[in-house]
């Protein structure tokens, strides 16, 4: 059994579904990735998906579909995607255990690849004995 790359809250799923509904009949979901940029070194990317890439990982929650770029998987393992609206902004929020720092404005982050050995050990201690 593999690792779940990323989870999604009900708020994030609702926003994904709203984006898809407003984007026309070809829209299927969104694609999350990572790119180099910003003052902290990396930024999350969110793009509309009209034609899914078969190499992407797919997560689904409450009818919302999110594809994850293969190059981002190691940086996103264990991440929770949420959506919030405040007086200052609205947008997706990524709670990522692989984040080591962020810039002051919150637009870019520093990420390290997930420690697969630590994740496997954690899963082994959380799984009930047969």
PDB file of N, CA, C and O in Angstrom, residues 37-93:
ATOM      1  N   UNK A  37      10.969  29.559  -7.347  1.00  0.00           N
ATOM      2  CA  UNK A  37      10.611  30.964  -7.432  1.00  0.00           C
ATOM      3  C   UNK A  37      10.345  31.546  -6.072  1.00  0.00           C
ATOM      4  O   UNK A  37      10.279  30.842  -5.064  1.00  0.00           O
ATOM      5  N   UNK A  38      10.197  32.855  -6.046  1.00  0.00           N
ATOM      6  CA  UNK A  38       9.921  33.550  -4.795  1.00  0.00           C
ATOM      7  C   UNK A  38      11.164  33.684  -3.942  1.00  0.00           C
ATOM      8  O   UNK A  38      12.188  33.066  -4.202  1.00  0.00           O
ATOM      9  N   UNK A  39      11.057  34.481  -2.903  1.00  0.00           N
ATOM     10  CA  UNK A  39      12.230  34.754  -2.081  1.00  0.00           C
ATOM     11  C   UNK A  39      12.637  33.579  -1.188  1.00  0.00           C
ATOM     12  O   UNK A  39      13.772  33.491  -0.764  1.00  0.00           O
ATOM     13  N   UNK A  40      11.727  32.632  -0.936  1.00  0.00           N
ATOM     14  CA  UNK A  40      12.077  31.468  -0.117  1.00  0.00           C
ATOM     15  C   UNK A  40      12.547  30.289  -0.967  1.00  0.00           C
ATOM     16  O   UNK A  40      13.029  29.304  -0.438  1.00  0.00           O
ATOM     17  N   UNK A  41      12.367  30.361  -2.284  1.00  0.00           N
ATOM     18  CA  UNK A  41      12.920  29.338  -3.158  1.00  0.00           C
ATOM     19  C   UNK A  41      11.931  28.512  -3.958  1.00  0.00           C
ATOM     20  O   UNK A  41      12.247  28.042  -5.041  1.00  0.00           O
ATOM     21  N   UNK A  42      10.703  28.304  -3.448  1.00  0.00           N
ATOM     22  CA  UNK A  42       9.727  27.489  -4.173  1.00  0.00           C
ATOM     23  C   UNK A  42       8.329  28.070  -3.998  1.00  0.00           C
ATOM     24  O   UNK A  42       8.049  28.747  -3.003  1.00  0.00           O
ATOM     25  N   UNK A  43       7.473  27.780  -4.962  1.00  0.00           N
ATOM     26  CA  UNK A  43       6.087  28.221  -4.908  1.00  0.00           C
ATOM     27  C   UNK A  43       5.179  27.076  -5.311  1.00  0.00           C
ATOM     28  O   UNK A  43       5.547  26.248  -6.145  1.00  0.00           O
ATOM     29  N   UNK A  44       3.992  27.039  -4.734  1.00  0.00           N
ATOM     30  CA  UNK A  44       2.984  26.070  -5.151  1.00  0.00           C
ATOM     31  C   UNK A  44       2.354  26.593  -6.439  1.00  0.00           C
ATOM     32  O   UNK A  44       2.170  27.794  -6.607  1.00  0.00           O
ATOM     33  N   UNK A  45       2.027  25.678  -7.342  1.00  0.00           N
ATOM     34  CA  UNK A  45       1.301  26.055  -8.545  1.00  0.00           C
ATOM     35  C   UNK A  45      -0.051  25.358  -8.531  1.00  0.00           C
ATOM     36  O   UNK A  45      -0.175  24.234  -8.054  1.00  0.00           O
ATOM     37  N   UNK A  46      -1.058  26.045  -9.027  1.00  0.00           N
ATOM     38  CA  UNK A  46      -2.408  25.495  -9.125  1.00  0.00           C
ATOM     39  C   UNK A  46      -2.925  25.876 -10.505  1.00  0.00           C
ATOM     40  O   UNK A  46      -3.015  27.058 -10.836  1.00  0.00           O
ATOM     41  N   UNK A  47      -3.225  24.868 -11.326  1.00  0.00           N
ATOM     42  CA  UNK A  47      -3.685  25.092 -12.689  1.00  0.00           C
ATOM     43  C   UNK A  47      -4.943  24.281 -12.961  1.00  0.00           C
ATOM     44  O   UNK A  47      -5.149  23.215 -12.372  1.00  0.00           O
ATOM     45  N   UNK A  48      -5.742  24.757 -13.878  1.00  0.00           N
ATOM     46  CA  UNK A  48      -6.945  24.049 -14.294  1.00  0.00           C
ATOM     47  C   UNK A  48      -6.564  22.832 -15.138  1.00  0.00           C
ATOM     48  O   UNK A  48      -5.642  22.892 -15.944  1.00  0.00           O
ATOM     49  N   UNK A  49      -7.268  21.723 -14.948  1.00  0.00           N
ATOM     50  CA  UNK A  49      -7.032  20.511 -15.728  1.00  0.00           C
ATOM     51  C   UNK A  49      -8.211  20.301 -16.673  1.00  0.00           C
ATOM     52  O   UNK A  49      -9.354  20.215 -16.245  1.00  0.00           O
ATOM     53  N   UNK A  50      -7.888  20.232 -17.975  1.00  0.00           N
ATOM     54  CA  UNK A  50      -8.901  19.857 -18.958  1.00  0.00           C
ATOM     55  C   UNK A  50      -8.586  18.479 -19.536  1.00  0.00           C
ATOM     56  O   UNK A  50      -9.483  17.770 -19.968  1.00  0.00           O
ATOM     57  N   UNK A  51      -7.312  18.133 -19.539  1.00  0.00           N
ATOM     58  CA  UNK A  51      -6.869  16.825 -20.019  1.00  0.00           C
ATOM     59  C   UNK A  51      -5.900  16.261 -18.983  1.00  0.00           C
ATOM     60  O   UNK A  51      -4.746  16.687 -18.908  1.00  0.00           O
ATOM     61  N   UNK A  52      -6.342  15.317 -18.143  1.00  0.00           N
ATOM     62  CA  UNK A  52      -5.459  14.769 -17.107  1.00  0.00           C
ATOM     63  C   UNK A  52      -4.220  14.107 -17.703  1.00  0.00           C
ATOM     64  O   UNK A  52      -4.270  13.486 -18.757  1.00  0.00           O
ATOM     65  N   UNK A  53      -3.105  14.261 -16.988  1.00  0.00           N
ATOM     66  CA  UNK A  53      -1.852  13.610 -17.350  1.00  0.00           C
ATOM     67  C   UNK A  53      -1.848  12.249 -16.662  1.00  0.00           C
ATOM     68  O   UNK A  53      -1.960  12.175 -15.441  1.00  0.00           O
ATOM     69  N   UNK A  54      -1.735  11.158 -17.410  1.00  0.00           N
ATOM     70  CA  UNK A  54      -1.778   9.831 -16.787  1.00  0.00           C
ATOM     71  C   UNK A  54      -0.653   9.578 -15.778  1.00  0.00           C
ATOM     72  O   UNK A  54      -0.752   8.669 -14.955  1.00  0.00           O
ATOM     73  N   UNK A  55       0.409  10.381 -15.807  1.00  0.00           N
ATOM     74  CA  UNK A  55       1.515  10.205 -14.865  1.00  0.00           C
ATOM     75  C   UNK A  55       1.257  10.908 -13.532  1.00  0.00           C
ATOM     76  O   UNK A  55       1.955  10.658 -12.559  1.00  0.00           O
ATOM     77  N   UNK A  56       0.260  11.780 -13.476  1.00  0.00           N
ATOM     78  CA  UNK A  56      -0.059  12.500 -12.252  1.00  0.00           C
ATOM     79  C   UNK A  56      -0.759  11.583 -11.242  1.00  0.00           C
ATOM     80  O   UNK A  56      -1.477  10.669 -11.634  1.00  0.00           O
ATOM     81  N   UNK A  57      -0.561  11.868  -9.953  1.00  0.00           N
ATOM     82  CA  UNK A  57      -1.344  11.216  -8.896  1.00  0.00           C
ATOM     83  C   UNK A  57      -2.673  11.954  -8.813  1.00  0.00           C
ATOM     84  O   UNK A  57      -2.726  13.170  -8.961  1.00  0.00           O
ATOM     85  N   UNK A  58      -3.750  11.227  -8.544  1.00  0.00           N
ATOM     86  CA  UNK A  58      -5.074  11.820  -8.420  1.00  0.00           C
ATOM     87  C   UNK A  58      -5.583  11.629  -7.001  1.00  0.00           C
ATOM     88  O   UNK A  58      -5.546  10.519  -6.466  1.00  0.00           O
ATOM     89  N   UNK A  59      -6.036  12.727  -6.398  1.00  0.00           N
ATOM     90  CA  UNK A  59      -6.746  12.623  -5.127  1.00  0.00           C
ATOM     91  C   UNK A  59      -8.152  13.161  -5.349  1.00  0.00           C
ATOM     92  O   UNK A  59      -8.360  14.071  -6.148  1.00  0.00           O
ATOM     93  N   UNK A  60      -9.113  12.552  -4.671  1.00  0.00           N
ATOM     94  CA  UNK A  60     -10.501  12.977  -4.783  1.00  0.00           C
ATOM     95  C   UNK A  60     -11.096  13.101  -3.396  1.00  0.00           C
ATOM     96  O   UNK A  60     -10.802  12.302  -2.509  1.00  0.00           O
ATOM     97  N   UNK A  61     -11.924  14.121  -3.230  1.00  0.00           N
ATOM     98  CA  UNK A  61     -12.627  14.312  -1.960  1.00  0.00           C
ATOM     99  C   UNK A  61     -13.919  15.062  -2.252  1.00  0.00           C
ATOM    100  O   UNK A  61     -13.899  16.112  -2.911  1.00  0.00           O
ATOM    101  N   UNK A  62     -15.027  14.516  -1.800  1.00  0.00           N
ATOM    102  CA  UNK A  62     -16.339  15.162  -1.930  1.00  0.00           C
ATOM    103  C   UNK A  62     -16.637  15.582  -3.375  1.00  0.00           C
ATOM    104  O   UNK A  62     -17.201  16.635  -3.615  1.00  0.00           O
ATOM    105  N   UNK A  63     -16.209  14.776  -4.321  1.00  0.00           N
ATOM    106  CA  UNK A  63     -16.489  15.056  -5.727  1.00  0.00           C
ATOM    107  C   UNK A  63     -15.489  15.970  -6.410  1.00  0.00           C
ATOM    108  O   UNK A  63     -15.609  16.253  -7.606  1.00  0.00           O
ATOM    109  N   UNK A  64     -14.493  16.454  -5.690  1.00  0.00           N
ATOM    110  CA  UNK A  64     -13.457  17.318  -6.270  1.00  0.00           C
ATOM    111  C   UNK A  64     -12.250  16.476  -6.659  1.00  0.00           C
ATOM    112  O   UNK A  64     -11.868  15.561  -5.933  1.00  0.00           O
ATOM    113  N   UNK A  65     -11.656  16.801  -7.800  1.00  0.00           N
ATOM    114  CA  UNK A  65     -10.479  16.074  -8.283  1.00  0.00           C
ATOM    115  C   UNK A  65      -9.273  17.008  -8.353  1.00  0.00           C
ATOM    116  O   UNK A  65      -9.341  18.089  -8.934  1.00  0.00           O
ATOM    117  N   UNK A  66      -8.169  16.524  -7.760  1.00  0.00           N
ATOM    118  CA  UNK A  66      -6.906  17.259  -7.789  1.00  0.00           C
ATOM    119  C   UNK A  66      -5.821  16.308  -8.252  1.00  0.00           C
ATOM    120  O   UNK A  66      -5.630  15.243  -7.668  1.00  0.00           O
ATOM    121  N   UNK A  67      -5.131  16.701  -9.312  1.00  0.00           N
ATOM    122  CA  UNK A  67      -4.005  15.933  -9.815  1.00  0.00           C
ATOM    123  C   UNK A  67      -2.724  16.552  -9.281  1.00  0.00           C
ATOM    124  O   UNK A  67      -2.641  17.773  -9.103  1.00  0.00           O
ATOM    125  N   UNK A  68      -1.709  15.720  -9.032  1.00  0.00           N
ATOM    126  CA  UNK A  68      -0.439  16.180  -8.481  1.00  0.00           C
ATOM    127  C   UNK A  68       0.682  15.804  -9.434  1.00  0.00           C
ATOM    128  O   UNK A  68       0.829  14.640  -9.809  1.00  0.00           O
ATOM    129  N   UNK A  69       1.458  16.809  -9.816  1.00  0.00           N
ATOM    130  CA  UNK A  69       2.585  16.597 -10.725  1.00  0.00           C
ATOM    131  C   UNK A  69       3.572  15.604 -10.114  1.00  0.00           C
ATOM    132  O   UNK A  69       3.884  15.696  -8.924  1.00  0.00           O
ATOM    133  N   UNK A  70       4.094  14.682 -10.918  1.00  0.00           N
ATOM    134  CA  UNK A  70       5.064  13.708 -10.389  1.00  0.00           C
ATOM    135  C   UNK A  70       6.284  14.351  -9.732  1.00  0.00           C
ATOM    136  O   UNK A  70       6.763  13.863  -8.717  1.00  0.00           O
ATOM    137  N   UNK A  71       6.764  15.460 -10.282  1.00  0.00           N
ATOM    138  CA  UNK A  71       7.955  16.109  -9.721  1.00  0.00           C
ATOM    139  C   UNK A  71       7.690  16.754  -8.361  1.00  0.00           C
ATOM    140  O   UNK A  71       8.623  17.086  -7.641  1.00  0.00           O
ATOM    141  N   UNK A  72       6.423  16.912  -7.982  1.00  0.00           N
ATOM    142  CA  UNK A  72       6.077  17.550  -6.711  1.00  0.00           C
ATOM    143  C   UNK A  72       5.757  16.545  -5.609  1.00  0.00           C
ATOM    144  O   UNK A  72       5.677  16.922  -4.440  1.00  0.00           O
ATOM    145  N   UNK A  73       5.592  15.280  -5.953  1.00  0.00           N
ATOM    146  CA  UNK A  73       5.102  14.287  -4.990  1.00  0.00           C
ATOM    147  C   UNK A  73       5.961  14.228  -3.727  1.00  0.00           C
ATOM    148  O   UNK A  73       5.435  14.275  -2.614  1.00  0.00           O
ATOM    149  N   UNK A  74       7.256  14.130  -3.850  1.00  0.00           N
ATOM    150  CA  UNK A  74       8.117  14.011  -2.661  1.00  0.00           C
ATOM    151  C   UNK A  74       8.045  15.242  -1.767  1.00  0.00           C
ATOM    152  O   UNK A  74       8.272  15.158  -0.565  1.00  0.00           O
ATOM    153  N   UNK A  75       7.726  16.396  -2.338  1.00  0.00           N
ATOM    154  CA  UNK A  75       7.619  17.621  -1.557  1.00  0.00           C
ATOM    155  C   UNK A  75       6.227  17.789  -0.930  1.00  0.00           C
ATOM    156  O   UNK A  75       6.056  18.580  -0.017  1.00  0.00           O
ATOM    157  N   UNK A  76       5.245  17.053  -1.434  1.00  0.00           N
ATOM    158  CA  UNK A  76       3.871  17.210  -0.967  1.00  0.00           C
ATOM    159  C   UNK A  76       3.369  16.065  -0.089  1.00  0.00           C
ATOM    160  O   UNK A  76       2.256  16.147   0.436  1.00  0.00           O
ATOM    161  N   UNK A  77       4.146  15.008   0.093  1.00  0.00           N
ATOM    162  CA  UNK A  77       3.705  13.883   0.918  1.00  0.00           C
ATOM    163  C   UNK A  77       3.294  14.363   2.307  1.00  0.00           C
ATOM    164  O   UNK A  77       4.048  15.054   2.983  1.00  0.00           O
ATOM    165  N   UNK A  78       2.081  14.032   2.704  1.00  0.00           N
ATOM    166  CA  UNK A  78       1.578  14.407   4.015  1.00  0.00           C
ATOM    167  C   UNK A  78       0.930  15.776   4.083  1.00  0.00           C
ATOM    168  O   UNK A  78       0.478  16.198   5.138  1.00  0.00           O
ATOM    169  N   UNK A  79       0.851  16.477   2.964  1.00  0.00           N
ATOM    170  CA  UNK A  79       0.300  17.833   2.935  1.00  0.00           C
ATOM    171  C   UNK A  79      -1.222  17.817   2.973  1.00  0.00           C
ATOM    172  O   UNK A  79      -1.860  16.945   2.391  1.00  0.00           O
ATOM    173  N   UNK A  80      -1.787  18.798   3.658  1.00  0.00           N
ATOM    174  CA  UNK A  80      -3.238  19.003   3.631  1.00  0.00           C
ATOM    175  C   UNK A  80      -3.517  20.310   2.888  1.00  0.00           C
ATOM    176  O   UNK A  80      -2.949  21.353   3.203  1.00  0.00           O
ATOM    177  N   UNK A  81      -4.396  20.223   1.899  1.00  0.00           N
ATOM    178  CA  UNK A  81      -4.795  21.394   1.127  1.00  0.00           C
ATOM    179  C   UNK A  81      -6.118  21.911   1.691  1.00  0.00           C
ATOM    180  O   UNK A  81      -7.067  21.156   1.841  1.00  0.00           O
ATOM    181  N   UNK A  82      -6.154  23.203   2.001  1.00  0.00           N
ATOM    182  CA  UNK A  82      -7.355  23.834   2.546  1.00  0.00           C
ATOM    183  C   UNK A  82      -7.645  25.083   1.721  1.00  0.00           C
ATOM    184  O   UNK A  82      -6.844  25.478   0.859  1.00  0.00           O
ATOM    185  N   UNK A  83      -8.782  25.691   1.959  1.00  0.00           N
ATOM    186  CA  UNK A  83      -9.131  26.956   1.307  1.00  0.00           C
ATOM    187  C   UNK A  83      -9.698  27.871   2.374  1.00  0.00           C
ATOM    188  O   UNK A  83     -10.502  27.451   3.202  1.00  0.00           O
ATOM    189  N   UNK A  84      -9.235  29.125   2.374  1.00  0.00           N
ATOM    190  CA  UNK A  84      -9.754  30.069   3.352  1.00  0.00           C
ATOM    191  C   UNK A  84      -9.985  31.424   2.713  1.00  0.00           C
ATOM    192  O   UNK A  84      -9.324  31.800   1.746  1.00  0.00           O
ATOM    193  N   UNK A  85     -10.940  32.137   3.289  1.00  0.00           N
ATOM    194  CA  UNK A  85     -11.227  33.504   2.893  1.00  0.00           C
ATOM    195  C   UNK A  85     -11.123  34.367   4.137  1.00  0.00           C
ATOM    196  O   UNK A  85     -11.764  34.084   5.149  1.00  0.00           O
ATOM    197  N   UNK A  86     -10.272  35.390   4.072  1.00  0.00           N
ATOM    198  CA  UNK A  86     -10.119  36.333   5.177  1.00  0.00           C
ATOM    199  C   UNK A  86     -10.373  37.735   4.637  1.00  0.00           C
ATOM    200  O   UNK A  86     -10.645  37.905   3.450  1.00  0.00           O
ATOM    201  N   UNK A  87     -10.239  38.732   5.485  1.00  0.00           N
ATOM    202  CA  UNK A  87     -10.400  40.115   5.034  1.00  0.00           C
ATOM    203  C   UNK A  87      -9.300  40.514   4.064  1.00  0.00           C
ATOM    204  O   UNK A  87      -9.501  41.386   3.220  1.00  0.00           O
ATOM    205  N   UNK A  88      -8.153  39.881   4.163  1.00  0.00           N
ATOM    206  CA  UNK A  88      -6.997  40.263   3.348  1.00  0.00           C
ATOM    207  C   UNK A  88      -6.825  39.447   2.075  1.00  0.00           C
ATOM    208  O   UNK A  88      -6.249  39.929   1.112  1.00  0.00           O
ATOM    209  N   UNK A  89      -7.306  38.204   2.066  1.00  0.00           N
ATOM    210  CA  UNK A  89      -7.072  37.349   0.897  1.00  0.00           C
ATOM    211  C   UNK A  89      -8.001  36.159   0.920  1.00  0.00           C
ATOM    212  O   UNK A  89      -8.602  35.835   1.938  1.00  0.00           O
ATOM    213  N   UNK A  90      -8.074  35.492  -0.211  1.00  0.00           N
ATOM    214  CA  UNK A  90      -8.715  34.183  -0.260  1.00  0.00           C
ATOM    215  C   UNK A  90      -7.844  33.307  -1.138  1.00  0.00           C
ATOM    216  O   UNK A  90      -7.269  33.782  -2.124  1.00  0.00           O
ATOM    217  N   UNK A  91      -7.717  32.056  -0.764  1.00  0.00           N
ATOM    218  CA  UNK A  91      -6.891  31.163  -1.557  1.00  0.00           C
ATOM    219  C   UNK A  91      -6.664  29.831  -0.885  1.00  0.00           C
ATOM    220  O   UNK A  91      -7.093  29.592   0.245  1.00  0.00           O
ATOM    221  N   UNK A  92      -5.984  28.966  -1.633  1.00  0.00           N
ATOM    222  CA  UNK A  92      -5.634  27.661  -1.113  1.00  0.00           C
ATOM    223  C   UNK A  92      -4.489  27.807  -0.114  1.00  0.00           C
ATOM    224  O   UNK A  92      -3.576  28.612  -0.303  1.00  0.00           O
ATOM    225  N   UNK A  93      -4.557  27.020   0.935  1.00  0.00           N
ATOM    226  CA  UNK A  93      -3.536  26.976   1.982  1.00  0.00           C
ATOM    227  C   UNK A  93      -2.995  25.554   2.015  1.00  0.00           C
ATOM    228  O   UNK A  93      -3.771  24.594   2.032  1.00  0.00           O
TER     229      UNK A  93
END
